[in-house]
C-alpha cells in the first residue's frame, strides 16, 4: 500500500517536472520572449550562449589556430567597426583570442558578428577591460590614515581569450565556424579600443587536479610560510578597485585601532563578471606549495562568489576555472582545494603573477531566463495598464483575456518559466533563497491571475512591486563581491596563521578605536589659520567628497603653490553665524546662488572681478552660470556646479505607439494625449514656469532688477500653459519618476541631469531602450524652436579681504579643468556613477563618461542655458509663484488672476529689501 | 533693601553656592538672550549690518500689514486649542487604562504608547502615508476602496494641510506628560479609594473625579505646561511635512514665520518681535491652563 503510494507520487512528480521543463524548451527555441520591443533588428538577440552551444553538441573542437591578418593595430572609435575575412580549414568550435588596448580611462564594449550575425546574445556586449596600475606604493606618512595612491591606465596590449562579461556563463565562449570563407566583424559600441591581433584558436583546457601526479612531480615546500598583502595589487581592470581600509577587527593585516591602514582590496568594487586583479609575488624556492586566501564575502548576503584563478597567465587546474568562495561574515582562510583536499602548486623560485577574475557563478545559468522574465513581465504590465490604467477600477472586470489575449498567453508562459526556475534553484543553490522566494511569490501570483483575469486588476500594484523586487534581485545576483586581505604560501594549511583574532583582542581593538574617536582630529591637517600664509576653506558637502578634495589639496594645490597653506574643513551649516561673529573662512565652497547675493548685498563677500585676470578666468564658464552672481559689473561668486533639466524618453514605447520625441510644448501636449489614451503618463515635474516665461520671450525681472515682470502678456501666457499641463492635460503633481520610467508607465520624463545617472545605474534592464533629448520649446516666428532651459548654480565665495590673493588662487585652481575632472572621477569611483557632480566647468562636464547620444545633447544644451538674476527678496518670487500655481490647480482660479494676485506682494518685498540695502532711496 | 539682600545671601550661603552653577547657566543662556531678543525686537537688524532703532514699528507692522502673521497666529492658536486638550486627556486616559494591567504588560504598553514621541524620524513615514503619488499609502487605499478617483495632494493642497498637521501631531502627543502620569498612578495610595468607598463613592467616574484627579494635580500641571509649550512652538513638524513655507501658508505657524524672517529674509528685528510675542503667548497660555487645573475635583 505504502509502496504504491510512493510510486504514484514519484510518477506525478516526474510528470510535473516534464510539464514544467517542456514549455521552457519550446520557449528557448522560438527566441525566448515575445517582447514587442526588439530594438535593433540586426542582432539576433535572445539566443543565449547555453542554447547556442547545446545546438552544436556534436561539433568538433579542432586543434588549429587561424590568425586574422590585421597588419597595423586598428583603432576603433565609438560606432566604428572592423571587418575581416577568415579562412577556416576545419569546421568546428573555436575560441577567439584577441590582443587589445582600451583608449581612455574606461573599458570598451564591442559586439561581434560572424557572417553578419551575432551568434548569441553574450557576443553582442563584450566588455574589454582596461588595466590600471598604482603610480606609487601606498604611502603611510600620514598619522591617521594611509593615502590612496594615484592610478594610471596601462599603455600596453592585453591578450585574452573571450569570456562572457555579462555574467551568464562562466567558461570561455566558443564560436562555431563553418569551413570556408567567413567574415568576422567587430563593432565598437562604447568608448574606443585598439586591436592588434585576432585569432580563432583552440583552448587547451587544464586537466583536473591529480594529487598523485603532482606529488610525484616535486618536493613539498618545507620552510616558513610566506605571506603577501593583497592590497599591494599590481594591475586591475578598473580604477575603482583599489586598496581600502577595513576596520572590522584586529585580525586584519595590518590593523590598528588608531590608524586607517589600507589593508585589503576588493569588496563591492570587484564584483562584475570580467573584472580582475593581478598580484605579483616572490617564491623563495622551487617546490610544491599550498595557496591560502584570507577573504571575506559578506557584501552580498548569502551568496557564494566565484573567481577564475590564473597563475602566470594560465589556469593550472580545471577546478580553478570557477572557484567558489563561500559566504562568510568574517575573514576566513580558504586554502585552494579540490574535493576537500588542498591543492599543491608547483612554483619555481622567483617572481610569479596571480590573477583572479570574476566569473558567473552558480546562478549564472538561470539569470538570463530571469532577465527575460522581467523584461516580458514589464511589457505585460504595461500592456495591462494600457487597458486598465495604473489605478484600475477594482469593481470592474476588464475582460483582459479577450481584450489582450497575447499578453495573457505570455503571462502563462512566464509563470511556467518561473515555476521551473524556482524548482531548479531549490535543488542547487546554497543561498539563492531570496531569489527563490521572490520568484515563488510571483509565480503564485501569476497562477491566481490566470485562474481569472479579473484578479489582475485587483492586485496590480502588488504585481508591479513584485516585478521590481525581482529585477532588483537580478542586479544583485549578478554581483560577486569578494574582499581579500592576505595570501599565504605554505607547506600545509595548518602552517598559516589564523584568520581570526581572539575575542579579547577584537574587543580591545574596538574599544580603543572608540576611545580614539574622542581625540582624533578628523580634519587631519588642521593648521593654525592665523598665520600669514594660511587660508581657511570650508567645503559644504559630505565626508567622502571632503576626503577626496582634501587629498587633492594636499597632493596638488600645496605642491603648485608652496607659499600658500590650506586649512581645509568640512562645515555644512553656520556660514551665516560665522560671518556675523567674524570667524568666517577665507573661502566657502558649495553655496547656493540665492545666498551669494544675500551676502553680497550686505558686503560680506568680496567682488571677484577686481582681480586682473578675472576676465579670462570667468570666460571659461557659461555666461548663464554667472548671471545669478553678477550685480552691475561685479561678480561675487565663482560657479561650482550647474545643473539643468533634460527630456528622457523610452524609445521602445514611443516607437510602439508611434509618437515622435516632442520638440515643442504643442507636440508635448499631443504626446501626452496619446499616452493618456493608453493610460501612460508624462513626468512634467521638470518643466517650470520660469523656463516657459523665457521661451515665450519674457523675463522674470526688469532690467534694473527692481521689480518683477509677471504682469506682462508673455508671463500670463506662459503661466496659463504651465498650469494647463495639470488642469487640462492631467499631468501628475507627484510621482516616483525612477520606477515609473523603468516600468514604462511614464515613457517621457522631464528631469535633471542626475536622472541620467540614476537610470543608468538603477535600471540596467532597459539599457539601450531609452534616450535623452533637449527640453521642448516654443516655436519662434522664424520657424526655429526656442528651447532654452533655466539652470541652478552653486558657487564658491571669498569672504575675507586680507588674504584674498591666495584665496583667488585657490578658486582658480579648484575650478580648473584638470582638478575638477580628477575630483569628479574620484567621487565616481567611490560613490558610483549616480553621484556624478554636474561641474560648472563646461570642459570638465562634457569630458565625463557620457554616452555619445547624451554628449550630443549636452553639446546642444550648452548654448541654450538661461541664468536668472538674483534679486534681493527673490525668495518671495518662487514662493508666491508656487502659491499662484496652487490656486489654479486646487481652487480652479483663472491663471491670469491667480498670478496677478501675487505680483504686488512680490514687488513690495523686493522694494522693501532694496530700500533696506540702500539700493534705492 | 540692599541690606536685606546681603543678609539673605549670608544666611543662605550654602544654598546660594549650590544653586550658583545652574543660575549662571540659566542667566547666560536663557535670561540674557531673552533680554537681547526684547531689545532687538525694537530695531531693524539684518544680521550682517548694525541694528537700527525703530521703536514699536516691527510689532505694528506685524499686526497691521503682515497678513501672513495673522495666518500664522490663527494656525498656532487653533493648533493649540485642538492639541492641548486632546493630548492632556489622551495622556491621562491611556495612563489610567494602562495602570490596571499587570506590571509586565504595563511596561510594554507604556513603551508602545511612548515610542511615537521619541521617534522623530517617523515623520518620513507620514510623508509616505500622505504622499500625493497615486501609490502613496493613503491615496492608494482610498482609490482601492473607490472613495476617490485621482490622487489627493495631502501635503501641498492647502485644503488638507492643517488637518494633516493636527493628525500627525496628535499621533505623537503622548510625551513626557504621559510618562509622568504613568508614574503618578503608581504612587496613589490605594487606601484613599478604600476610605472613599466607605464615604459613599458610587462608581469609577466619581473615583476618578474626587480621588484620582486631585491626587494627580501636580502631574496634570506638568503635562499641561509641556503640552502648551510644545503646541505653541510647533514648526519643525510642519516644515518637514509640507516644506518651508507650506502652500499658501496653510501650515504656517509663529515659529515658522519667525524662522522665515530670520533665515530667509534676514529681518532679525521682526523675528525677535515674533519671539517676544510667542513668549507672551506661552506665559498667558500657561496661566489659563492653571486656572482650569485648579478647578479639578472641586
PDB file of N, CA and C in Angstrom, chain A residues 327-402:
ATOM      1  N   UNK A 327      30.051  32.104   1.354  1.00  0.00           N
ATOM      2  CA  UNK A 327      29.647  33.265   2.151  1.00  0.00           C
ATOM      3  C   UNK A 327      30.276  33.197   3.523  1.00  0.00           C
ATOM      4  N   UNK A 328      30.867  34.287   3.967  1.00  0.00           N
ATOM      5  CA  UNK A 328      31.426  34.316   5.311  1.00  0.00           C
ATOM      6  C   UNK A 328      31.373  35.741   5.829  1.00  0.00           C
ATOM      7  N   UNK A 329      30.806  35.909   7.016  1.00  0.00           N
ATOM      8  CA  UNK A 329      30.642  37.267   7.526  1.00  0.00           C
ATOM      9  C   UNK A 329      31.923  37.776   8.177  1.00  0.00           C
ATOM     10  N   UNK A 330      32.874  36.883   8.424  1.00  0.00           N
ATOM     11  CA  UNK A 330      34.160  37.320   8.965  1.00  0.00           C
ATOM     12  C   UNK A 330      35.277  36.825   8.047  1.00  0.00           C
ATOM     13  N   UNK A 331      36.462  37.375   8.252  1.00  0.00           N
ATOM     14  CA  UNK A 331      37.578  36.918   7.432  1.00  0.00           C
ATOM     15  C   UNK A 331      37.879  35.455   7.726  1.00  0.00           C
ATOM     16  N   UNK A 332      38.274  34.754   6.677  1.00  0.00           N
ATOM     17  CA  UNK A 332      38.385  33.320   6.768  1.00  0.00           C
ATOM     18  C   UNK A 332      39.517  32.866   5.860  1.00  0.00           C
ATOM     19  N   UNK A 333      40.249  31.835   6.261  1.00  0.00           N
ATOM     20  CA  UNK A 333      41.292  31.301   5.389  1.00  0.00           C
ATOM     21  C   UNK A 333      40.706  30.232   4.496  1.00  0.00           C
ATOM     22  N   UNK A 334      40.929  30.399   3.212  1.00  0.00           N
ATOM     23  CA  UNK A 334      40.485  29.368   2.281  1.00  0.00           C
ATOM     24  C   UNK A 334      41.727  28.852   1.575  1.00  0.00           C
ATOM     25  N   UNK A 335      42.097  27.613   1.886  1.00  0.00           N
ATOM     26  CA  UNK A 335      43.223  27.005   1.174  1.00  0.00           C
ATOM     27  C   UNK A 335      42.660  26.381  -0.085  1.00  0.00           C
ATOM     28  N   UNK A 336      43.182  26.786  -1.240  1.00  0.00           N
ATOM     29  CA  UNK A 336      42.619  26.322  -2.505  1.00  0.00           C
ATOM     30  C   UNK A 336      42.642  24.801  -2.541  1.00  0.00           C
ATOM     31  N   UNK A 337      41.462  24.190  -2.710  1.00  0.00           N
ATOM     32  CA  UNK A 337      41.362  22.740  -2.590  1.00  0.00           C
ATOM     33  C   UNK A 337      40.535  22.143  -3.706  1.00  0.00           C
ATOM     34  N   UNK A 338      40.748  20.856  -3.910  1.00  0.00           N
ATOM     35  CA  UNK A 338      39.908  20.086  -4.820  1.00  0.00           C
ATOM     36  C   UNK A 338      39.392  18.888  -4.049  1.00  0.00           C
ATOM     37  N   UNK A 339      38.115  18.660  -4.123  1.00  0.00           N
ATOM     38  CA  UNK A 339      37.480  17.553  -3.404  1.00  0.00           C
ATOM     39  C   UNK A 339      37.840  17.538  -1.924  1.00  0.00           C
ATOM     40  N   UNK A 340      37.909  18.694  -1.319  1.00  0.00           N
ATOM     41  CA  UNK A 340      38.169  18.758   0.115  1.00  0.00           C
ATOM     42  C   UNK A 340      39.631  18.574   0.482  1.00  0.00           C
ATOM     43  N   UNK A 341      40.490  18.402  -0.522  1.00  0.00           N
ATOM     44  CA  UNK A 341      41.904  18.197  -0.208  1.00  0.00           C
ATOM     45  C   UNK A 341      42.688  19.379  -0.789  1.00  0.00           C
ATOM     46  N   UNK A 342      43.575  20.005  -0.001  1.00  0.00           N
ATOM     47  CA  UNK A 342      44.314  21.163  -0.510  1.00  0.00           C
ATOM     48  C   UNK A 342      45.122  20.805  -1.750  1.00  0.00           C
ATOM     49  N   UNK A 343      45.114  21.743  -2.701  1.00  0.00           N
ATOM     50  CA  UNK A 343      45.869  21.503  -3.927  1.00  0.00           C
ATOM     51  C   UNK A 343      47.303  21.946  -3.734  1.00  0.00           C
ATOM     52  N   UNK A 344      48.204  21.296  -4.430  1.00  0.00           N
ATOM     53  CA  UNK A 344      49.606  21.708  -4.402  1.00  0.00           C
ATOM     54  C   UNK A 344      49.931  22.357  -5.734  1.00  0.00           C
ATOM     55  N   UNK A 345      50.681  23.439  -5.675  1.00  0.00           N
ATOM     56  CA  UNK A 345      51.053  24.153  -6.887  1.00  0.00           C
ATOM     57  C   UNK A 345      52.558  24.100  -7.034  1.00  0.00           C
ATOM     58  N   UNK A 346      52.988  23.739  -8.190  1.00  0.00           N
ATOM     59  CA  UNK A 346      54.424  23.673  -8.423  1.00  0.00           C
ATOM     60  C   UNK A 346      54.905  25.042  -8.884  1.00  0.00           C
ATOM     61  N   UNK A 347      55.740  25.680  -8.074  1.00  0.00           N
ATOM     62  CA  UNK A 347      56.187  27.031  -8.393  1.00  0.00           C
ATOM     63  C   UNK A 347      57.707  27.096  -8.373  1.00  0.00           C
ATOM     64  N   UNK A 348      58.267  27.747  -9.392  1.00  0.00           N
ATOM     65  CA  UNK A 348      59.715  27.925  -9.439  1.00  0.00           C
ATOM     66  C   UNK A 348      60.103  29.126  -8.598  1.00  0.00           C
ATOM     67  N   UNK A 349      61.355  29.146  -8.200  1.00  0.00           N
ATOM     68  CA  UNK A 349      61.853  30.276  -7.433  1.00  0.00           C
ATOM     69  C   UNK A 349      61.769  31.542  -8.294  1.00  0.00           C
ATOM     70  N   UNK A 350      61.392  32.650  -7.676  1.00  0.00           N
ATOM     71  CA  UNK A 350      61.352  33.919  -8.401  1.00  0.00           C
ATOM     72  C   UNK A 350      59.962  34.521  -8.443  1.00  0.00           C
ATOM     73  N   UNK A 351      59.797  35.503  -9.327  1.00  0.00           N
ATOM     74  CA  UNK A 351      58.549  36.264  -9.407  1.00  0.00           C
ATOM     75  C   UNK A 351      57.470  35.506 -10.175  1.00  0.00           C
ATOM     76  N   UNK A 352      56.255  35.582  -9.668  1.00  0.00           N
ATOM     77  CA  UNK A 352      55.110  34.985 -10.366  1.00  0.00           C
ATOM     78  C   UNK A 352      53.946  35.960 -10.304  1.00  0.00           C
ATOM     79  N   UNK A 353      52.975  35.751 -11.200  1.00  0.00           N
ATOM     80  CA  UNK A 353      51.772  36.570 -11.078  1.00  0.00           C
ATOM     81  C   UNK A 353      50.594  35.681 -10.747  1.00  0.00           C
ATOM     82  N   UNK A 354      49.692  36.264  -9.984  1.00  0.00           N
ATOM     83  CA  UNK A 354      48.455  35.591  -9.631  1.00  0.00           C
ATOM     84  C   UNK A 354      47.345  36.514 -10.105  1.00  0.00           C
ATOM     85  N   UNK A 355      46.385  35.945 -10.798  1.00  0.00           N
ATOM     86  CA  UNK A 355      45.313  36.783 -11.317  1.00  0.00           C
ATOM     87  C   UNK A 355      43.988  36.136 -10.951  1.00  0.00           C
ATOM     88  N   UNK A 356      43.049  36.950 -10.456  1.00  0.00           N
ATOM     89  CA  UNK A 356      41.723  36.427 -10.138  1.00  0.00           C
ATOM     90  C   UNK A 356      40.691  37.230 -10.913  1.00  0.00           C
ATOM     91  N   UNK A 357      39.839  36.519 -11.637  1.00  0.00           N
ATOM     92  CA  UNK A 357      38.809  37.172 -12.444  1.00  0.00           C
ATOM     93  C   UNK A 357      37.434  36.788 -11.915  1.00  0.00           C
ATOM     94  N   UNK A 358      36.530  37.739 -11.954  1.00  0.00           N
ATOM     95  CA  UNK A 358      35.156  37.418 -11.553  1.00  0.00           C
ATOM     96  C   UNK A 358      34.501  36.617 -12.674  1.00  0.00           C
ATOM     97  N   UNK A 359      33.900  35.484 -12.325  1.00  0.00           N
ATOM     98  CA  UNK A 359      33.156  34.721 -13.336  1.00  0.00           C
ATOM     99  C   UNK A 359      31.744  34.472 -12.833  1.00  0.00           C
ATOM    100  N   UNK A 360      30.849  34.262 -13.784  1.00  0.00           N
ATOM    101  CA  UNK A 360      29.465  33.973 -13.408  1.00  0.00           C
ATOM    102  C   UNK A 360      29.443  32.701 -12.568  1.00  0.00           C
ATOM    103  N   UNK A 361      28.705  32.686 -11.523  1.00  0.00           N
ATOM    104  CA  UNK A 361      28.741  31.558 -10.601  1.00  0.00           C
ATOM    105  C   UNK A 361      27.561  30.635 -10.749  1.00  0.00           C
ATOM    106  N   UNK A 362      27.120  30.122  -9.621  1.00  0.00           N
ATOM    107  CA  UNK A 362      26.073  29.102  -9.647  1.00  0.00           C
ATOM    108  C   UNK A 362      24.746  29.628 -10.190  1.00  0.00           C
ATOM    109  N   UNK A 363      24.517  30.937 -10.015  1.00  0.00           N
ATOM    110  CA  UNK A 363      23.253  31.477 -10.500  1.00  0.00           C
ATOM    111  C   UNK A 363      23.337  31.860 -11.963  1.00  0.00           C
ATOM    112  N   UNK A 364      24.590  31.898 -12.481  1.00  0.00           N
ATOM    113  CA  UNK A 364      24.810  32.450 -13.816  1.00  0.00           C
ATOM    114  C   UNK A 364      23.848  31.876 -14.843  1.00  0.00           C
ATOM    115  N   UNK A 365      23.639  30.545 -14.788  1.00  0.00           N
ATOM    116  CA  UNK A 365      22.877  29.940 -15.865  1.00  0.00           C
ATOM    117  C   UNK A 365      21.401  30.293 -15.833  1.00  0.00           C
ATOM    118  N   UNK A 366      20.888  30.607 -14.657  1.00  0.00           N
ATOM    119  CA  UNK A 366      19.456  30.910 -14.645  1.00  0.00           C
ATOM    120  C   UNK A 366      19.192  32.400 -14.864  1.00  0.00           C
ATOM    121  N   UNK A 367      20.216  33.244 -14.669  1.00  0.00           N
ATOM    122  CA  UNK A 367      19.974  34.686 -14.755  1.00  0.00           C
ATOM    123  C   UNK A 367      19.410  35.148 -16.106  1.00  0.00           C
ATOM    124  N   UNK A 368      19.917  34.623 -17.229  1.00  0.00           N
ATOM    125  CA  UNK A 368      19.328  35.094 -18.487  1.00  0.00           C
ATOM    126  C   UNK A 368      17.835  34.801 -18.562  1.00  0.00           C
ATOM    127  N   UNK A 369      17.432  33.664 -18.002  1.00  0.00           N
ATOM    128  CA  UNK A 369      15.991  33.357 -18.009  1.00  0.00           C
ATOM    129  C   UNK A 369      15.244  34.373 -17.158  1.00  0.00           C
ATOM    130  N   UNK A 370      15.808  34.676 -15.984  1.00  0.00           N
ATOM    131  CA  UNK A 370      15.142  35.647 -15.113  1.00  0.00           C
ATOM    132  C   UNK A 370      15.060  36.998 -15.809  1.00  0.00           C
ATOM    133  N   UNK A 371      16.152  37.369 -16.479  1.00  0.00           N
ATOM    134  CA  UNK A 371      16.140  38.666 -17.156  1.00  0.00           C
ATOM    135  C   UNK A 371      15.035  38.710 -18.207  1.00  0.00           C
ATOM    136  N   UNK A 372      14.902  37.633 -18.967  1.00  0.00           N
ATOM    137  CA  UNK A 372      13.827  37.588 -19.953  1.00  0.00           C
ATOM    138  C   UNK A 372      12.462  37.687 -19.293  1.00  0.00           C
ATOM    139  N   UNK A 373      12.313  37.002 -18.161  1.00  0.00           N
ATOM    140  CA  UNK A 373      11.032  37.054 -17.463  1.00  0.00           C
ATOM    141  C   UNK A 373      10.727  38.479 -17.038  1.00  0.00           C
ATOM    142  N   UNK A 374      11.729  39.163 -16.457  1.00  0.00           N
ATOM    143  CA  UNK A 374      11.495  40.531 -16.001  1.00  0.00           C
ATOM    144  C   UNK A 374      11.105  41.421 -17.168  1.00  0.00           C
ATOM    145  N   UNK A 375      11.854  41.302 -18.267  1.00  0.00           N
ATOM    146  CA  UNK A 375      11.553  42.142 -19.425  1.00  0.00           C
ATOM    147  C   UNK A 375      10.142  41.861 -19.937  1.00  0.00           C
ATOM    148  N   UNK A 376       9.788  40.581 -20.038  1.00  0.00           N
ATOM    149  CA  UNK A 376       8.458  40.244 -20.549  1.00  0.00           C
ATOM    150  C   UNK A 376       7.368  40.716 -19.606  1.00  0.00           C
ATOM    151  N   UNK A 377       7.596  40.514 -18.304  1.00  0.00           N
ATOM    152  CA  UNK A 377       6.558  40.917 -17.352  1.00  0.00           C
ATOM    153  C   UNK A 377       6.389  42.431 -17.353  1.00  0.00           C
ATOM    154  N   UNK A 378       7.499  43.166 -17.517  1.00  0.00           N
ATOM    155  CA  UNK A 378       7.370  44.623 -17.608  1.00  0.00           C
ATOM    156  C   UNK A 378       6.502  45.007 -18.799  1.00  0.00           C
ATOM    157  N   UNK A 379       6.727  44.343 -19.927  1.00  0.00           N
ATOM    158  CA  UNK A 379       5.903  44.625 -21.095  1.00  0.00           C
ATOM    159  C   UNK A 379       4.453  44.260 -20.835  1.00  0.00           C
ATOM    160  N   UNK A 380       4.261  43.088 -20.222  1.00  0.00           N
ATOM    161  CA  UNK A 380       2.893  42.652 -19.936  1.00  0.00           C
ATOM    162  C   UNK A 380       2.193  43.636 -19.020  1.00  0.00           C
ATOM    163  N   UNK A 381       2.938  44.070 -18.010  1.00  0.00           N
ATOM    164  CA  UNK A 381       2.354  45.021 -17.063  1.00  0.00           C
ATOM    165  C   UNK A 381       1.906  46.278 -17.792  1.00  0.00           C
ATOM    166  N   UNK A 382       2.801  46.751 -18.681  1.00  0.00           N
ATOM    167  CA  UNK A 382       2.460  47.970 -19.411  1.00  0.00           C
ATOM    168  C   UNK A 382       1.245  47.726 -20.313  1.00  0.00           C
ATOM    169  N   UNK A 383       1.206  46.562 -20.959  1.00  0.00           N
ATOM    170  CA  UNK A 383       0.062  46.273 -21.801  1.00  0.00           C
ATOM    171  C   UNK A 383      -1.222  46.237 -20.989  1.00  0.00           C
ATOM    172  N   UNK A 384      -1.120  45.732 -19.765  1.00  0.00           N
ATOM    173  CA  UNK A 384      -2.317  45.677 -18.925  1.00  0.00           C
ATOM    174  C   UNK A 384      -2.767  47.072 -18.546  1.00  0.00           C
ATOM    175  N   UNK A 385      -1.811  47.907 -18.087  1.00  0.00           N
ATOM    176  CA  UNK A 385      -2.276  49.235 -17.656  1.00  0.00           C
ATOM    177  C   UNK A 385      -2.687  50.108 -18.834  1.00  0.00           C
ATOM    178  N   UNK A 386      -2.256  49.727 -20.035  1.00  0.00           N
ATOM    179  CA  UNK A 386      -2.762  50.464 -21.189  1.00  0.00           C
ATOM    180  C   UNK A 386      -4.268  50.248 -21.314  1.00  0.00           C
ATOM    181  N   UNK A 387      -4.738  49.165 -20.766  1.00  0.00           N
ATOM    182  CA  UNK A 387      -6.171  48.909 -20.784  1.00  0.00           C
ATOM    183  C   UNK A 387      -6.837  49.454 -19.525  1.00  0.00           C
ATOM    184  N   UNK A 388      -6.218  49.191 -18.391  1.00  0.00           N
ATOM    185  CA  UNK A 388      -6.920  49.478 -17.136  1.00  0.00           C
ATOM    186  C   UNK A 388      -6.536  50.797 -16.497  1.00  0.00           C
ATOM    187  N   UNK A 389      -5.379  51.345 -16.855  1.00  0.00           N
ATOM    188  CA  UNK A 389      -4.857  52.485 -16.115  1.00  0.00           C
ATOM    189  C   UNK A 389      -4.143  51.977 -14.894  1.00  0.00           C
ATOM    190  N   UNK A 390      -3.195  52.801 -14.351  1.00  0.00           N
ATOM    191  CA  UNK A 390      -2.390  52.283 -13.252  1.00  0.00           C
ATOM    192  C   UNK A 390      -3.196  52.217 -11.963  1.00  0.00           C
ATOM    193  N   UNK A 391      -4.297  53.000 -11.877  1.00  0.00           N
ATOM    194  CA  UNK A 391      -5.179  52.841 -10.722  1.00  0.00           C
ATOM    195  C   UNK A 391      -6.490  52.224 -11.217  1.00  0.00           C
ATOM    196  N   UNK A 392      -6.390  50.943 -11.502  1.00  0.00           N
ATOM    197  CA  UNK A 392      -7.520  50.250 -12.105  1.00  0.00           C
ATOM    198  C   UNK A 392      -8.739  50.268 -11.188  1.00  0.00           C
ATOM    199  N   UNK A 393      -9.902  50.314 -11.809  1.00  0.00           N
ATOM    200  CA  UNK A 393     -11.150  50.234 -11.056  1.00  0.00           C
ATOM    201  C   UNK A 393     -11.351  48.777 -10.637  1.00  0.00           C
ATOM    202  N   UNK A 394     -11.295  48.536  -9.337  1.00  0.00           N
ATOM    203  CA  UNK A 394     -11.308  47.150  -8.891  1.00  0.00           C
ATOM    204  C   UNK A 394     -12.686  46.518  -8.983  1.00  0.00           C
ATOM    205  N   UNK A 395     -13.698  47.357  -9.201  1.00  0.00           N
ATOM    206  CA  UNK A 395     -15.046  46.794  -9.250  1.00  0.00           C
ATOM    207  C   UNK A 395     -15.416  46.342 -10.661  1.00  0.00           C
ATOM    208  N   UNK A 396     -14.526  46.653 -11.583  1.00  0.00           N
ATOM    209  CA  UNK A 396     -14.884  46.391 -12.968  1.00  0.00           C
ATOM    210  C   UNK A 396     -14.058  45.221 -13.499  1.00  0.00           C
ATOM    211  N   UNK A 397     -14.679  44.367 -14.269  1.00  0.00           N
ATOM    212  CA  UNK A 397     -13.935  43.301 -14.935  1.00  0.00           C
ATOM    213  C   UNK A 397     -13.601  43.773 -16.344  1.00  0.00           C
ATOM    214  N   UNK A 398     -12.305  43.962 -16.608  1.00  0.00           N
ATOM    215  CA  UNK A 398     -11.904  44.491 -17.913  1.00  0.00           C
ATOM    216  C   UNK A 398     -11.880  43.393 -18.978  1.00  0.00           C
ATOM    217  N   UNK A 399     -12.211  42.181 -18.616  1.00  0.00           N
ATOM    218  CA  UNK A 399     -12.187  41.049 -19.549  1.00  0.00           C
ATOM    219  C   UNK A 399     -10.860  40.969 -20.296  1.00  0.00           C
ATOM    220  N   UNK A 400      -9.786  41.028 -19.515  1.00  0.00           N
ATOM    221  CA  UNK A 400      -8.459  41.112 -20.117  1.00  0.00           C
ATOM    222  C   UNK A 400      -8.161  39.937 -21.039  1.00  0.00           C
ATOM    223  N   UNK A 401      -8.703  38.778 -20.736  1.00  0.00           N
ATOM    224  CA  UNK A 401      -8.354  37.628 -21.574  1.00  0.00           C
ATOM    225  C   UNK A 401      -8.894  37.744 -22.984  1.00  0.00           C
ATOM    226  N   UNK A 402      -9.956  38.535 -23.177  1.00  0.00           N
ATOM    227  CA  UNK A 402     -10.397  38.693 -24.556  1.00  0.00           C
ATOM    228  C   UNK A 402      -9.871  39.993 -25.155  1.00  0.00           C
TER     229      UNK A 402
END
